[in-house]
Amino acid sequence: MTDKKQIAFVLYEGLTMLDMIGPLQVFTGIGDPYQAVVVAETTEPMDVSGGIMKFAAPYTFDDVPNPVGIIVPGGGMPTIRAMANQRLRKYLLDNVDSTEFIGSVCTGALILAAAGLLEGRDATTHWGYYPELEKFGVIYKRQRWVEEGKIITSAGVSAGIDMALYLAARLVGEERAKQIQLGIEYDPEPPFGRLDYTGVLEQAITPENFSDEQRQMYKEALTDDPAVYERLMN
Amino acid sequence: MTDKKQIAFVLYEGLTMLDMIGPLQVFTGIGDPYQAVVVAETTEPMDVSGGIMKFAAPYTFDDVPNPVGIIVPGGGMPTIRAMANQRLRKYLLDNVDSTEFIGSVCTGALILAAAGLLEGRDATTHWGYYPELEKFGVIYKRQRWVEEGKIITSAGVSAGIDMALYLAARLVGEERAKQIQLGIEYDPEPPFGRLDYTGVLEQAITPENFSDEQRQMYKEALTDDPAVYERLMN
């Protein structure tokens, strides 16, 4: 037991590193009464971002049964696999009523959708995956983050940093959020400026246009819950 | 042996997560002939950012003897400790002539300085540590990144993302760098805007104003190389 309000960052095999570390870095600075913690099915080290390194969580889901908030990072195929991860989804569903927020970064939104949390809602995800998100009755918004009730979703990978600063301000006030921003010296200067989204969304792949190989990969990734596969493909 | 040009990201106990993961995420997308790899003294998992989670490198320094570039992340006291880490410094010095670049994020610049790589140069670091960097004959520049010859340093924590995109463009061209930026959807929208540096540098602590406790902490952290401690304090 702890007297802190725990914000649980969900680690799973193969997630995209920055999806988790961006917002986690922000929340390590949040201070009392909040505490960021990393949870996973196991505390064993697991590959991230195609195996470039390993991350290990100090806590299992059971160790953090009552988080005040949950953040679910995204990734590529490993995230599709996580959409059918019953243990992970159970963690979300067990806590959806008691938490103050459930958030996702990038394709983490697909996991929230597979858990049934985004039906009929506005939400965002990585631009390349928005057609998949829409298969779950979601209205995709190309925004940095989208908040609807207690669900907050962010755009791809790096967007989790912006979302986390916004959330931090909601939890502890704008002044402390700004102190966090100063601490991580978040004063972005992308060397080639901001993104130009012209023609970008058209590059997103829709399940209708999947190759046989892609369909097969998705089918295998979603073996544990064929209903998710069916939903994506229809 | 590998036929890839390896860019070695140095992991050490206690570093600040985003310092490493920001630029590492950028470089995982760089493609041939380059390959980002994570190296450390050991492949055992080690605490990062005050123990919030663990990172593990798949390679030791010996496994990656001829990197084409090296990136050194920063942190708080663990980075001060790393300034006296002879094995880490040897890795830098063994490769300084053969690499195309050696870079640092945040207080990683202090490690480069302790290794003697920044004497008389322009460089940058986290704003809160610039007086310590100046103790090593460095001309601190409050810039997002500073390039001088083969040495490139970036400002605090999140600045490594901007530096990495710049570096990626230098290595593989602006078009591929922009594709990486699109892949990580790096289109920053800090919810409270950019940082206002007014009065910020005055908050940096100079060694002259260290408390006795701080001095003692530094002394202990630098036991393996008292000359670094002396340099910092004088």
XYZ file of C-alpha atoms in Angstrom:
468
model
C 0.000 0.000 0.000
C 1.037 3.538 -0.628
C -0.433 6.892 0.244
C 0.606 8.280 -3.140
C -1.762 8.716 -6.022
C -0.103 6.421 -8.494
C -0.003 7.075 -12.218
C 0.660 3.728 -13.857
C 2.655 3.602 -17.087
C 1.990 0.307 -18.819
C 5.066 -1.455 -20.212
C 4.611 -4.334 -22.656
C 6.951 -6.220 -24.966
C 7.943 -4.326 -28.076
C 6.409 -0.929 -27.365
C 7.980 2.164 -28.885
C 10.404 3.620 -26.375
C 9.661 7.303 -26.664
C 5.896 6.704 -26.416
C 6.500 5.693 -22.839
C 9.574 7.668 -21.848
C 8.356 11.069 -23.070
C 5.363 11.300 -20.734
C 7.052 9.239 -18.029
C 9.895 11.750 -17.908
C 7.341 14.522 -17.467
C 5.531 12.667 -14.686
C 8.693 11.784 -12.753
C 8.747 15.477 -11.921
C 5.157 15.802 -10.782
C 5.661 15.548 -7.039
C 3.222 14.874 -4.201
C 0.634 13.557 -3.929
C 1.251 11.909 -7.303
C 3.817 9.276 -8.156
C 4.569 7.826 -11.566
C 5.142 4.058 -11.557
C 5.897 1.576 -14.310
C 3.808 -1.603 -14.381
C 3.834 -4.684 -16.581
C 2.729 -8.301 -16.582
C 6.172 -9.218 -15.307
C 9.186 -7.421 -13.885
C 11.482 -9.292 -16.283
C 13.321 -7.086 -18.803
C 11.612 -7.001 -22.181
C 12.597 -5.845 -25.647
C 11.387 -2.465 -26.839
C 11.472 -0.782 -30.282
C 12.481 -3.844 -32.245
C 14.923 -5.059 -29.602
C 17.290 -2.116 -29.595
C 17.366 -2.369 -25.787
C 15.376 -3.702 -22.855
C 13.090 -2.018 -20.343
C 12.077 -3.522 -17.022
C 9.171 -2.460 -14.808
C 9.632 -2.578 -11.041
C 5.954 -3.477 -10.528
C 3.422 -5.944 -11.877
C -0.205 -4.991 -12.476
C -1.054 -6.677 -9.183
C 1.419 -4.455 -7.334
C -0.448 -1.305 -8.390
C -4.121 -2.231 -8.100
C -5.552 1.257 -7.628
C -3.826 3.774 -9.863
C -5.311 7.234 -10.108
C -4.375 7.297 -13.776
C -3.051 4.947 -16.446
C -0.973 5.736 -19.525
C -0.761 3.201 -22.373
C 2.075 3.698 -24.884
C 1.951 2.512 -28.473
C 4.160 0.829 -31.017
C 3.919 -1.168 -34.227
C 3.007 -4.873 -34.473
C 3.660 -5.457 -30.756
C 0.878 -2.982 -30.048
C -1.475 -4.844 -32.379
C -0.559 -7.932 -30.333
C -1.262 -6.019 -27.121
C -4.771 -5.252 -28.390
C -5.569 -8.896 -27.685
C -3.717 -8.985 -24.365
C -6.467 -9.877 -21.912
C -4.364 -9.165 -18.839
C -3.525 -5.672 -20.000
C -7.112 -4.958 -21.023
C -8.375 -6.284 -17.708
C -6.104 -3.814 -15.936
C -7.729 -1.002 -17.873
C -11.277 -2.254 -17.369
C -10.784 -2.985 -13.676
C -9.698 0.615 -13.191
C -11.746 2.582 -15.665
C -14.333 3.597 -13.086
C -11.942 4.448 -10.267
C -9.251 6.321 -12.178
C -9.247 10.038 -12.849
C -7.860 9.464 -16.328
C -6.801 6.813 -18.784
C -4.477 8.051 -21.478
C -2.753 6.683 -24.526
C 0.190 7.714 -26.629
C 0.311 6.992 -30.346
C -1.186 3.577 -31.208
C -1.792 2.948 -27.534
C -5.236 4.261 -28.505
C -5.800 0.991 -30.392
C -5.420 -0.886 -27.112
C -7.947 1.407 -25.448
C -10.246 0.861 -28.440
C -9.876 -2.929 -28.263
C -10.819 -2.709 -24.592
C -14.008 -0.924 -25.641
C -13.089 2.431 -24.146
C -13.267 4.598 -27.266
C -16.537 3.588 -28.934
C -18.283 6.672 -30.299
C -15.621 9.010 -28.951
C -13.286 11.583 -30.415
C -9.689 10.400 -30.109
C -6.309 10.564 -31.773
C -3.433 8.236 -32.570
C -0.392 8.063 -34.831
C -1.430 9.460 -38.240
C -0.440 6.209 -39.942
C -2.932 4.185 -37.906
C -6.004 6.369 -37.888
C -7.985 4.131 -40.270
C -7.494 1.229 -37.850
C -8.681 3.349 -34.957
C -11.797 4.319 -36.874
C -12.720 0.639 -37.178
C -13.625 0.834 -33.488
C -16.248 3.526 -33.884
C -13.793 6.298 -33.084
C -13.886 9.755 -34.601
C -10.227 10.440 -35.392
C -9.010 13.966 -34.767
C -5.674 15.094 -36.068
C -4.728 16.928 -32.892
C -1.764 16.759 -30.578
C -4.014 15.312 -27.915
C -7.756 14.789 -27.503
C -9.527 14.788 -24.154
C -13.028 13.447 -23.767
C -14.212 12.774 -20.268
C -11.591 10.771 -18.452
C -10.053 9.446 -21.653
C -7.159 11.350 -23.168
C -5.340 10.211 -26.292
C -2.294 11.702 -27.977
C -0.891 11.642 -31.487
C 2.202 9.681 -32.503
C 5.265 8.937 -30.352
C 6.588 12.380 -29.338
C 3.087 13.789 -28.751
C 3.003 12.091 -25.368
C 5.283 14.813 -24.016
C 2.798 17.570 -24.853
C -0.124 15.540 -23.531
C 1.718 14.808 -20.302
C 2.487 18.473 -19.667
C -1.162 19.287 -20.218
C -2.236 16.488 -17.868
C 0.317 17.515 -15.266
C -1.147 21.007 -15.274
C -4.611 19.551 -14.814
C -3.398 17.565 -11.815
C -1.026 19.945 -10.055
C -1.539 23.285 -11.744
C 0.069 25.181 -14.548
C 2.915 26.610 -12.480
C 4.233 23.199 -11.505
C 3.758 21.912 -15.033
C 5.855 24.812 -16.283
C 8.552 23.959 -13.743
C 8.608 20.427 -15.127
C 8.909 21.845 -18.633
C 11.859 23.957 -17.507
C 13.428 20.950 -15.788
C 13.386 18.913 -18.989
C 14.276 22.058 -20.952
C 11.405 21.404 -23.324
C 11.843 24.315 -25.685
C 11.515 22.469 -28.976
C 13.375 23.624 -32.072
C 12.808 20.960 -34.711
C 15.648 21.706 -37.146
C 13.325 21.577 -40.164
C 10.351 23.171 -38.485
C 7.011 21.635 -37.713
C 5.455 18.869 -39.751
C 3.647 19.590 -42.974
C 0.653 17.245 -42.966
C -0.207 17.856 -46.603
C -0.797 14.455 -48.162
C 0.317 12.662 -45.026
C -2.991 11.145 -43.928
C -3.333 9.622 -47.406
C -0.222 7.576 -46.611
C -1.978 5.804 -43.755
C -2.751 2.219 -44.629
C -6.349 1.100 -44.363
C -7.084 -2.516 -43.472
C -8.971 -2.772 -46.774
C -5.685 -2.299 -48.584
C -3.617 -4.661 -46.459
C -1.509 -7.150 -48.346
C -2.155 -10.854 -47.695
C 1.021 -10.844 -45.641
C -0.164 -7.938 -43.496
C -3.538 -9.602 -42.956
C -1.798 -12.789 -41.905
C 0.465 -10.876 -39.489
C -2.526 -9.188 -37.895
C -4.439 -12.468 -37.658
C -1.556 -14.140 -35.859
C -0.977 -11.149 -33.598
C -4.635 -11.203 -32.562
C -5.036 -14.970 -32.036
C -6.009 -14.406 -28.413
C -9.016 -12.340 -29.440
C -10.217 -13.020 -32.990
C -13.076 -10.564 -32.476
C -10.571 -7.710 -32.522
C -9.197 -8.998 -35.813
C -12.689 -9.205 -37.281
C -13.492 -5.684 -36.134
C -10.321 -4.315 -37.728
C -10.905 -6.055 -41.033
C -14.591 -5.260 -41.464
C 31.842 -7.634 -36.531
C 29.215 -5.762 -38.433
C 29.187 -3.950 -41.737
C 26.935 -1.263 -40.267
C 28.201 2.101 -39.146
C 27.282 1.909 -35.499
C 26.127 4.868 -33.458
C 26.721 3.958 -29.831
C 24.370 5.298 -27.156
C 26.067 5.076 -23.789
C 23.921 3.750 -20.960
C 25.077 4.161 -17.378
C 23.429 3.743 -14.001
C 21.071 6.536 -13.069
C 21.008 8.534 -16.285
C 17.921 10.567 -17.153
C 15.676 8.453 -19.374
C 14.614 10.978 -21.955
C 18.200 12.166 -22.480
C 18.884 8.786 -24.019
C 15.539 7.747 -25.440
C 14.784 10.980 -27.313
C 17.770 10.802 -29.662
C 17.816 6.996 -29.637
C 14.236 6.970 -30.924
C 15.300 9.289 -33.730
C 18.281 7.130 -34.626
C 16.373 3.848 -34.630
C 14.802 5.198 -37.810
C 18.021 6.187 -39.549
C 18.479 3.133 -41.770
C 21.498 1.849 -43.691
C 24.381 2.115 -43.491
C 23.881 3.371 -39.938
C 22.673 1.421 -36.937
C 21.960 2.739 -33.459
C 23.163 0.482 -30.652
C 23.066 0.774 -26.882
C 26.295 0.075 -25.008
C 27.203 -0.011 -21.346
C 29.788 -1.441 -19.004
C 27.496 -4.410 -18.473
C 24.357 -5.821 -20.063
C 22.705 -6.139 -16.649
C 19.593 -3.994 -16.155
C 20.321 -0.764 -14.317
C 18.207 1.879 -12.629
C 17.491 5.088 -14.490
C 15.948 8.396 -13.370
C 16.032 7.704 -9.659
C 15.019 4.071 -10.053
C 11.630 4.571 -11.657
C 12.488 1.685 -14.003
C 15.430 -0.221 -15.434
C 17.188 -0.081 -18.779
C 19.434 -2.820 -20.141
C 21.932 -2.512 -22.991
C 22.383 -5.477 -25.307
C 26.075 -4.640 -25.785
C 29.107 -3.868 -23.677
C 31.698 -1.292 -24.696
C 33.881 -4.165 -25.888
C 31.125 -5.410 -28.191
C 31.097 -2.133 -30.122
C 34.772 -1.183 -30.434
C 34.528 0.987 -33.554
C 31.424 3.145 -33.490
C 31.096 5.847 -36.106
C 29.481 8.086 -33.507
C 28.838 8.142 -29.768
C 26.039 9.831 -27.838
C 26.400 10.409 -24.089
C 23.195 11.189 -22.152
C 23.085 13.176 -18.942
C 21.407 13.090 -15.583
C 21.820 14.429 -12.060
C 24.247 13.052 -9.443
C 24.712 9.797 -11.379
C 26.166 11.859 -14.210
C 28.556 13.596 -11.818
C 29.592 10.083 -10.783
C 30.009 9.111 -14.437
C 32.436 12.019 -14.880
C 34.922 9.920 -12.904
C 34.055 6.660 -14.672
C 37.353 5.681 -16.263
C 35.868 2.896 -18.370
C 33.310 5.224 -19.914
C 35.876 7.961 -20.492
C 38.283 5.433 -22.031
C 35.554 4.467 -24.497
C 35.287 8.096 -25.558
C 39.028 8.665 -25.744
C 39.702 5.404 -27.599
C 37.243 6.486 -30.260
C 37.619 10.245 -30.442
C 39.940 10.119 -33.445
C 38.071 7.477 -35.419
C 34.486 8.621 -34.914
C 32.677 11.088 -37.113
C 30.991 12.624 -34.092
C 30.763 12.494 -30.327
C 27.617 14.019 -28.926
C 26.108 14.702 -25.550
C 22.641 15.434 -24.264
C 22.090 17.641 -21.228
C 24.752 17.111 -18.542
C 26.330 14.416 -20.691
C 28.508 17.382 -21.693
C 30.081 17.238 -18.224
C 31.297 13.713 -18.986
C 32.807 14.890 -22.271
C 34.401 17.760 -20.373
C 35.832 15.453 -17.710
C 37.324 13.377 -20.516
C 39.064 16.525 -21.757
C 37.069 16.836 -24.965
C 35.598 20.292 -24.472
C 38.521 22.438 -23.327
C 38.356 25.844 -24.992
C 35.269 24.929 -26.997
C 31.771 26.285 -27.368
C 29.266 23.804 -25.954
C 25.921 23.548 -24.249
C 24.312 21.592 -21.445
C 21.256 21.740 -19.174
C 20.827 25.385 -18.112
C 21.070 24.413 -14.449
C 24.572 23.013 -14.877
C 26.251 25.561 -17.105
C 28.471 26.966 -14.334
C 29.870 23.482 -13.784
C 30.561 23.058 -17.481
C 32.412 26.370 -17.550
C 34.816 25.029 -14.920
C 36.292 22.899 -17.701
C 37.259 25.815 -19.914
C 34.051 25.610 -21.912
C 32.246 28.590 -23.380
C 28.597 27.844 -22.573
C 26.089 28.743 -25.270
C 22.400 28.762 -24.482
C 21.433 27.048 -27.714
C 19.411 23.944 -28.510
C 22.600 22.298 -29.738
C 26.162 23.414 -30.410
C 28.397 21.816 -33.013
C 32.114 22.404 -33.046
C 34.167 20.095 -35.171
C 33.203 16.543 -34.395
C 31.782 17.424 -30.995
C 28.095 18.216 -30.731
C 26.379 19.024 -27.444
C 22.716 19.648 -26.733
C 20.787 21.480 -24.055
C 18.773 19.765 -21.323
C 16.915 16.446 -21.598
C 14.419 16.969 -24.444
C 16.942 18.876 -26.577
C 18.497 15.602 -27.635
C 15.571 15.056 -30.012
C 16.301 18.247 -31.936
C 20.037 17.548 -31.993
C 19.444 14.014 -33.228
C 17.256 15.163 -36.112
C 19.942 17.649 -37.085
C 22.620 14.953 -36.889
C 20.494 12.479 -38.820
C 20.173 15.022 -41.621
C 23.945 15.483 -41.616
C 24.409 11.726 -41.944
C 21.640 10.659 -44.316
C 20.215 13.885 -45.683
C 17.383 16.174 -44.812
C 14.699 14.165 -46.612
C 15.316 11.044 -44.552
C 15.566 13.109 -41.386
C 12.176 14.603 -42.181
C 10.760 11.115 -42.695
C 12.022 10.202 -39.231
C 10.378 13.330 -37.845
C 7.103 12.303 -39.484
C 7.462 8.770 -38.164
C 7.758 9.995 -34.580
C 5.147 12.684 -35.324
C 7.433 15.322 -33.881
C 5.249 18.361 -34.290
C 5.664 19.866 -30.853
C 2.890 21.858 -29.213
C 4.020 22.578 -25.667
C 0.717 23.436 -23.984
C 2.153 26.560 -22.360
C 4.356 27.552 -25.261
C 8.097 27.706 -25.386
C 10.279 28.382 -22.379
C 10.841 31.871 -21.116
C 14.495 31.981 -20.080
C 14.204 35.295 -18.278
C 15.926 34.864 -14.929
C 16.428 31.163 -15.507
C 20.217 31.068 -15.844
C 20.465 32.900 -12.525
C 18.868 29.830 -10.926
C 21.788 27.628 -11.951
C 23.906 26.692 -8.977
C 27.577 27.539 -9.108
C 30.039 25.300 -7.259
C 31.120 28.412 -5.276
C 27.654 28.448 -3.713
C 27.383 24.736 -3.004
C 26.257 23.805 0.468
C 28.621 21.650 2.532
C 26.300 18.753 1.836
C 26.479 19.306 -1.921
C 30.265 19.563 -1.808
C 30.423 16.312 0.132
C 28.109 14.587 -2.343
C 30.259 15.695 -5.247
C 33.445 14.647 -3.475
C 32.092 11.164 -2.878
C 30.709 10.869 -6.406
C 34.116 11.756 -7.815
C 36.281 9.565 -5.571
C 37.635 7.706 -8.599
C 39.095 10.898 -10.025
C 39.679 13.609 -7.423
C 41.168 15.852 -10.119
C 37.690 16.273 -11.598
C 36.397 17.331 -8.195
C 39.217 19.840 -7.823
C 38.559 21.260 -11.252
C 34.864 21.688 -10.485
C 35.480 23.405 -7.178
C 38.201 25.800 -8.252
